[in-house]
XYZ file of C-alpha atoms in Angstrom:
359
model
C 105.835 149.504 100.489
C 104.898 146.222 102.287
C 108.394 145.242 101.868
C 110.233 148.481 102.816
C 107.811 148.118 105.879
C 108.917 145.126 106.875
C 112.882 145.944 106.236
C 112.273 148.354 109.040
C 112.346 145.056 111.508
C 109.289 146.332 113.281
C 106.084 145.355 112.814
C 102.688 146.869 113.017
C 100.373 146.706 115.889
C 97.516 144.820 113.093
C 99.393 142.645 110.622
C 96.076 141.968 108.077
C 97.163 144.789 105.620
C 101.019 143.915 105.575
C 100.009 140.099 105.213
C 97.631 140.506 102.745
C 99.720 143.004 100.509
C 102.697 140.489 100.905
C 100.965 137.455 100.146
C 98.962 139.023 97.226
C 102.389 139.849 95.754
C 104.019 136.322 96.208
C 100.241 135.248 94.545
C 100.238 137.203 91.497
C 103.314 139.127 90.665
C 104.422 138.615 87.043
C 107.691 140.236 87.297
C 110.453 137.513 88.820
C 112.409 140.090 90.100
C 109.480 141.576 92.278
C 107.777 138.173 93.113
C 110.924 136.886 94.410
C 111.225 140.255 96.310
C 108.043 139.408 97.540
C 109.172 136.055 99.063
C 111.969 137.222 100.443
C 109.819 139.708 102.614
C 107.275 137.173 103.294
C 110.284 135.100 104.938
C 111.444 138.299 106.982
C 108.212 138.628 107.988
C 107.787 135.361 109.522
C 111.298 135.666 111.254
C 110.108 138.783 112.849
C 106.778 137.246 114.185
C 108.352 133.834 115.369
C 112.007 135.214 116.863
C 111.297 138.988 117.772
C 107.884 139.960 118.217
C 107.242 136.966 120.499
C 105.188 134.013 120.802
C 101.304 136.166 120.288
C 102.746 136.750 116.537
C 103.445 133.251 115.677
C 100.114 132.394 114.974
C 99.629 134.977 112.026
C 103.506 133.051 111.010
C 101.887 130.123 110.925
C 98.997 131.235 109.109
C 101.169 132.460 106.143
C 103.185 129.460 106.295
C 100.334 127.517 105.595
C 99.092 129.528 102.746
C 102.121 129.296 101.260
C 101.962 125.633 101.175
C 98.736 125.879 99.853
C 99.869 128.030 96.673
C 102.364 125.666 95.853
C 99.749 123.276 95.237
C 97.761 125.690 93.001
C 98.645 124.187 89.420
C 96.611 120.989 88.893
C 99.725 119.807 86.409
C 102.267 119.517 89.396
C 99.727 119.092 92.248
C 96.764 116.582 90.426
C 93.279 116.819 91.407
C 92.447 113.845 93.382
C 88.658 114.098 92.579
C 89.355 114.314 88.907
C 92.025 111.979 88.437
C 90.969 108.907 90.062
C 92.284 106.521 87.894
C 94.539 103.619 88.584
C 95.455 102.233 85.333
C 97.868 104.545 84.316
C 100.828 106.314 84.928
C 100.173 109.999 85.311
C 103.916 111.159 83.961
C 102.558 109.985 80.432
C 100.002 112.429 80.293
C 102.124 115.346 81.726
C 104.978 115.070 79.186
C 102.401 115.152 76.816
C 100.923 118.046 77.953
C 104.280 119.671 78.477
C 105.192 118.928 74.692
C 101.916 120.019 73.234
C 102.540 123.700 75.164
C 106.108 123.828 74.347
C 104.969 122.995 70.490
C 102.261 125.791 70.676
C 104.647 128.516 71.966
C 107.032 127.622 69.338
C 104.209 127.841 66.331
C 103.434 131.111 68.162
C 107.018 132.434 68.327
C 107.396 131.430 64.328
C 104.150 132.843 63.172
C 104.955 136.227 64.693
C 108.393 136.729 63.429
C 107.063 135.617 60.104
C 103.665 138.110 60.107
C 103.892 140.345 63.405
C 102.021 140.105 66.072
C 99.145 142.022 65.297
C 98.359 139.997 61.977
C 98.807 136.357 64.227
C 95.628 134.659 66.279
C 97.777 132.675 69.080
C 96.340 129.735 70.212
C 96.079 129.727 74.452
C 98.349 126.931 76.007
C 96.573 124.742 78.192
C 98.601 125.524 81.523
C 96.984 127.862 83.781
C 99.430 130.975 84.015
C 98.126 132.580 87.028
C 98.703 129.116 88.656
C 102.126 128.733 87.779
C 102.714 132.397 88.693
C 101.332 131.567 92.152
C 103.447 128.422 92.604
C 106.339 129.977 91.485
C 106.009 132.573 93.935
C 104.938 130.142 96.793
C 108.195 128.103 96.239
C 110.175 131.270 96.062
C 109.012 132.494 99.450
C 109.544 128.832 101.411
C 113.068 128.728 99.845
C 113.943 132.281 101.262
C 112.099 130.675 104.739
C 114.606 128.013 104.614
C 117.842 129.952 103.519
C 116.961 132.705 106.173
C 116.439 129.956 109.116
C 118.982 127.350 107.790
C 120.074 124.658 110.094
C 117.187 125.906 112.273
C 114.225 126.016 110.224
C 112.210 122.799 111.649
C 112.912 124.350 115.283
C 111.762 127.842 114.593
C 109.057 127.221 112.091
C 107.595 124.005 112.320
C 104.772 124.821 110.732
C 106.745 123.986 107.721
C 106.933 120.301 108.655
C 103.770 119.699 109.870
C 102.550 120.458 106.263
C 104.351 117.698 105.217
C 104.157 115.296 108.270
C 100.498 115.758 109.313
C 98.684 114.216 106.463
C 101.307 111.305 105.720
C 101.807 110.440 109.264
C 97.693 110.096 109.595
C 97.831 108.084 106.776
C 101.010 105.935 106.975
C 101.789 106.277 110.578
C 105.167 107.812 112.203
C 108.376 107.682 110.982
C 110.749 105.825 113.231
C 113.828 103.437 113.725
C 111.836 100.435 113.281
C 111.427 101.502 109.520
C 114.612 102.810 108.815
C 114.841 101.259 105.632
C 111.674 102.873 104.012
C 109.396 99.940 103.992
C 106.090 100.277 104.999
C 103.967 97.319 106.324
C 101.730 95.759 103.726
C 98.622 95.970 105.831
C 99.128 99.760 106.159
C 99.278 100.019 102.231
C 96.072 98.229 101.762
C 94.385 100.297 104.511
C 95.708 103.732 102.729
C 93.972 102.750 99.263
C 91.014 101.817 101.274
C 90.722 105.193 102.803
C 91.805 107.198 99.638
C 88.770 105.314 97.869
C 86.428 106.230 100.024
C 87.665 109.937 101.346
C 88.738 112.183 98.335
C 89.757 114.797 100.783
C 92.421 112.625 102.656
C 93.854 111.841 99.624
C 94.013 115.304 98.280
C 95.711 116.070 101.770
C 98.344 113.371 101.199
C 99.000 114.689 97.206
C 99.275 118.135 98.699
C 101.865 116.998 101.618
C 103.869 115.194 98.912
C 104.269 118.220 96.889
C 105.034 120.484 99.954
C 108.196 118.150 100.427
C 109.025 118.280 97.050
C 109.249 122.200 97.061
C 110.944 122.053 100.482
C 113.626 119.527 99.244
C 115.955 121.430 97.229
C 116.037 124.779 99.413
C 116.706 123.123 103.022
C 120.135 123.324 104.737
C 121.947 119.989 104.366
C 121.654 119.682 107.894
C 117.980 118.955 107.717
C 118.452 116.205 104.798
C 118.098 113.307 107.393
C 114.713 114.612 108.229
C 113.701 114.391 104.309
C 115.214 111.017 104.272
C 112.967 109.777 106.882
C 110.279 110.779 105.190
C 111.164 108.572 102.380
C 108.804 105.891 104.320
C 105.905 107.744 103.819
C 106.933 108.585 100.100
C 107.751 104.967 99.235
C 104.450 103.744 100.344
C 102.411 106.436 98.241
C 104.319 105.378 95.407
C 102.921 102.004 95.761
C 99.332 103.083 96.323
C 96.758 102.355 93.691
C 95.908 105.470 92.558
C 97.692 106.910 89.949
C 97.560 110.655 90.658
C 99.320 109.893 94.622
C 101.888 107.757 92.526
C 102.828 110.532 90.624
C 103.389 113.050 93.363
C 105.284 110.520 95.344
C 107.553 109.690 92.736
C 108.791 113.512 92.008
C 108.959 113.810 95.712
C 111.237 111.328 95.994
C 113.079 112.464 93.033
C 113.772 116.013 94.639
C 115.106 114.434 98.104
C 117.387 112.148 96.022
C 118.937 115.100 93.980
C 119.793 116.672 97.595
C 120.655 113.414 99.509
C 121.552 111.010 96.966
C 123.645 108.169 98.779
C 120.948 107.942 101.453
C 118.088 108.057 99.165
C 119.054 105.956 96.461
C 119.700 103.513 98.936
C 116.215 103.411 100.014
C 115.307 103.436 96.116
C 117.071 100.139 95.542
C 115.913 98.373 98.980
C 112.425 99.618 98.417
C 111.545 100.867 95.175
C 113.197 98.468 92.527
C 112.062 95.214 94.313
C 108.791 96.705 93.476
C 109.290 96.682 89.630
C 109.174 92.756 90.262
C 105.988 92.682 91.985
C 103.878 90.160 89.616
C 100.721 90.600 91.826
C 100.174 94.551 91.616
C 100.460 96.204 88.653
C 100.169 99.878 90.213
C 102.998 98.881 92.552
C 105.042 98.264 88.965
C 103.746 101.196 87.566
C 104.803 103.467 90.784
C 108.258 102.111 90.833
C 108.963 102.666 87.193
C 107.485 106.156 87.537
C 109.755 106.683 90.423
C 113.143 105.798 88.877
C 112.175 107.360 85.941
C 112.281 110.609 87.545
C 115.055 109.980 89.944
C 117.530 109.257 86.720
C 115.794 112.370 85.302
C 116.566 114.300 88.124
C 120.118 113.192 89.127
C 121.400 112.997 85.758
C 125.390 112.402 85.440
C 125.411 111.613 89.003
C 123.358 108.388 88.774
C 125.932 106.784 87.485
C 127.133 105.164 90.764
C 123.841 103.314 91.064
C 123.315 102.424 87.442
C 124.185 98.916 87.989
C 121.061 98.638 90.540
C 119.080 99.875 87.945
C 120.034 98.528 84.546
C 118.681 95.060 85.000
C 115.360 95.595 86.645
C 114.277 98.559 84.183
C 115.133 95.977 81.321
C 112.917 93.370 82.625
C 109.794 95.878 83.184
C 110.605 96.820 79.196
C 108.631 93.366 78.497
C 105.807 94.346 81.346
C 102.346 92.832 80.588
C 101.123 96.645 81.637
C 101.620 98.935 78.459
C 102.481 102.267 80.531
C 105.061 100.240 82.912
C 107.016 99.345 79.140
C 106.531 102.425 77.939
C 108.047 104.582 81.114
C 110.993 101.633 81.801
C 111.765 101.688 77.629
C 112.376 105.660 77.841
C 114.335 105.112 81.588
C 116.238 102.234 79.971
C 117.242 104.805 77.179
C 118.249 107.491 79.728
C 120.571 104.811 81.558
C 121.844 103.701 78.469
C 123.287 106.893 77.561
C 125.093 106.892 80.547
C 126.659 103.288 80.245
C 129.947 104.650 78.504
C 130.716 106.976 81.371
C 130.203 104.249 84.207
C 133.463 102.388 84.107
C 135.818 104.379 86.317
C 132.903 105.438 88.571
C 133.695 104.137 92.174
C 130.973 102.390 94.230
C 128.134 104.066 96.006
C 128.737 105.900 99.060
C 127.472 104.442 102.518
C 125.772 101.448 100.597
C 126.335 98.089 102.804
C 128.704 95.363 101.479
C 125.781 93.339 100.770
C 124.380 95.268 97.868
């Protein structure tokens, strides 16, 4: 009903009831089809508030976009809760992979048991994943994707709240992006200060984690005209990948892979110039861990599209297979296996587009 009211193109004088109905469907509708429709309705409602109803309605749309960004971060397995995961001596990807494998094994065992004995006779172990959180994340990502498709190249101009959900927390910690940091590098004092801030202020660390997660959700959906803006955010992402804290590094690695999936040439140039050298940082094990996790997710995300960049990754990753840190060794060994499987295909691949001659 709320979707039908929005489709008429004229919003009521009071938006609270309509907004609550749409957001409830986005957050908790189990049917993918109905949830997708709710996401489209939310995007259309935002478009009406921003472009038709006038500036006085923009506040309601901003609130809705902020709520959608918060819902994207509802699942603790895709958006770690910093207060619960303050460890610095591990790579969080290893826990996530183990968790995903455990849930998959439980689902397979339950399906086999049901097929053999019948559903009424089987006691099924519940997976550790929070299903309601997964549904909320799926709905929020669908709504943000619908919003991005609706506004296209004008998304950040017409809906600035989308980008402030990413930029505000990251810029407050790492500083604004700019041409003086075009290579994606962040100054050492900034990195040290950021870790000190996270150690003393868990809320600030969580805000950075949430912002990186929203960036990860937005990257696949935005118009190609906005990819340059995504690439400019890689300075923040690289700085987060160098963090002392595993939770921050983990979400940064996934955000970097998401940006690389849509802007591979520009993003992989940053990876080669900034992230790969971190693999050789003998003084900071957490930076080697962050670099290993970032490269792993980039290789996993791009698949065969990583081929032109394999020569830049093989030797550094191979070198970390004998790292003094066990987690780094394990991740790089798995990453090297993925790269090695691509080597027979690499011979006829042209040089990477846009890479400077010195590389």
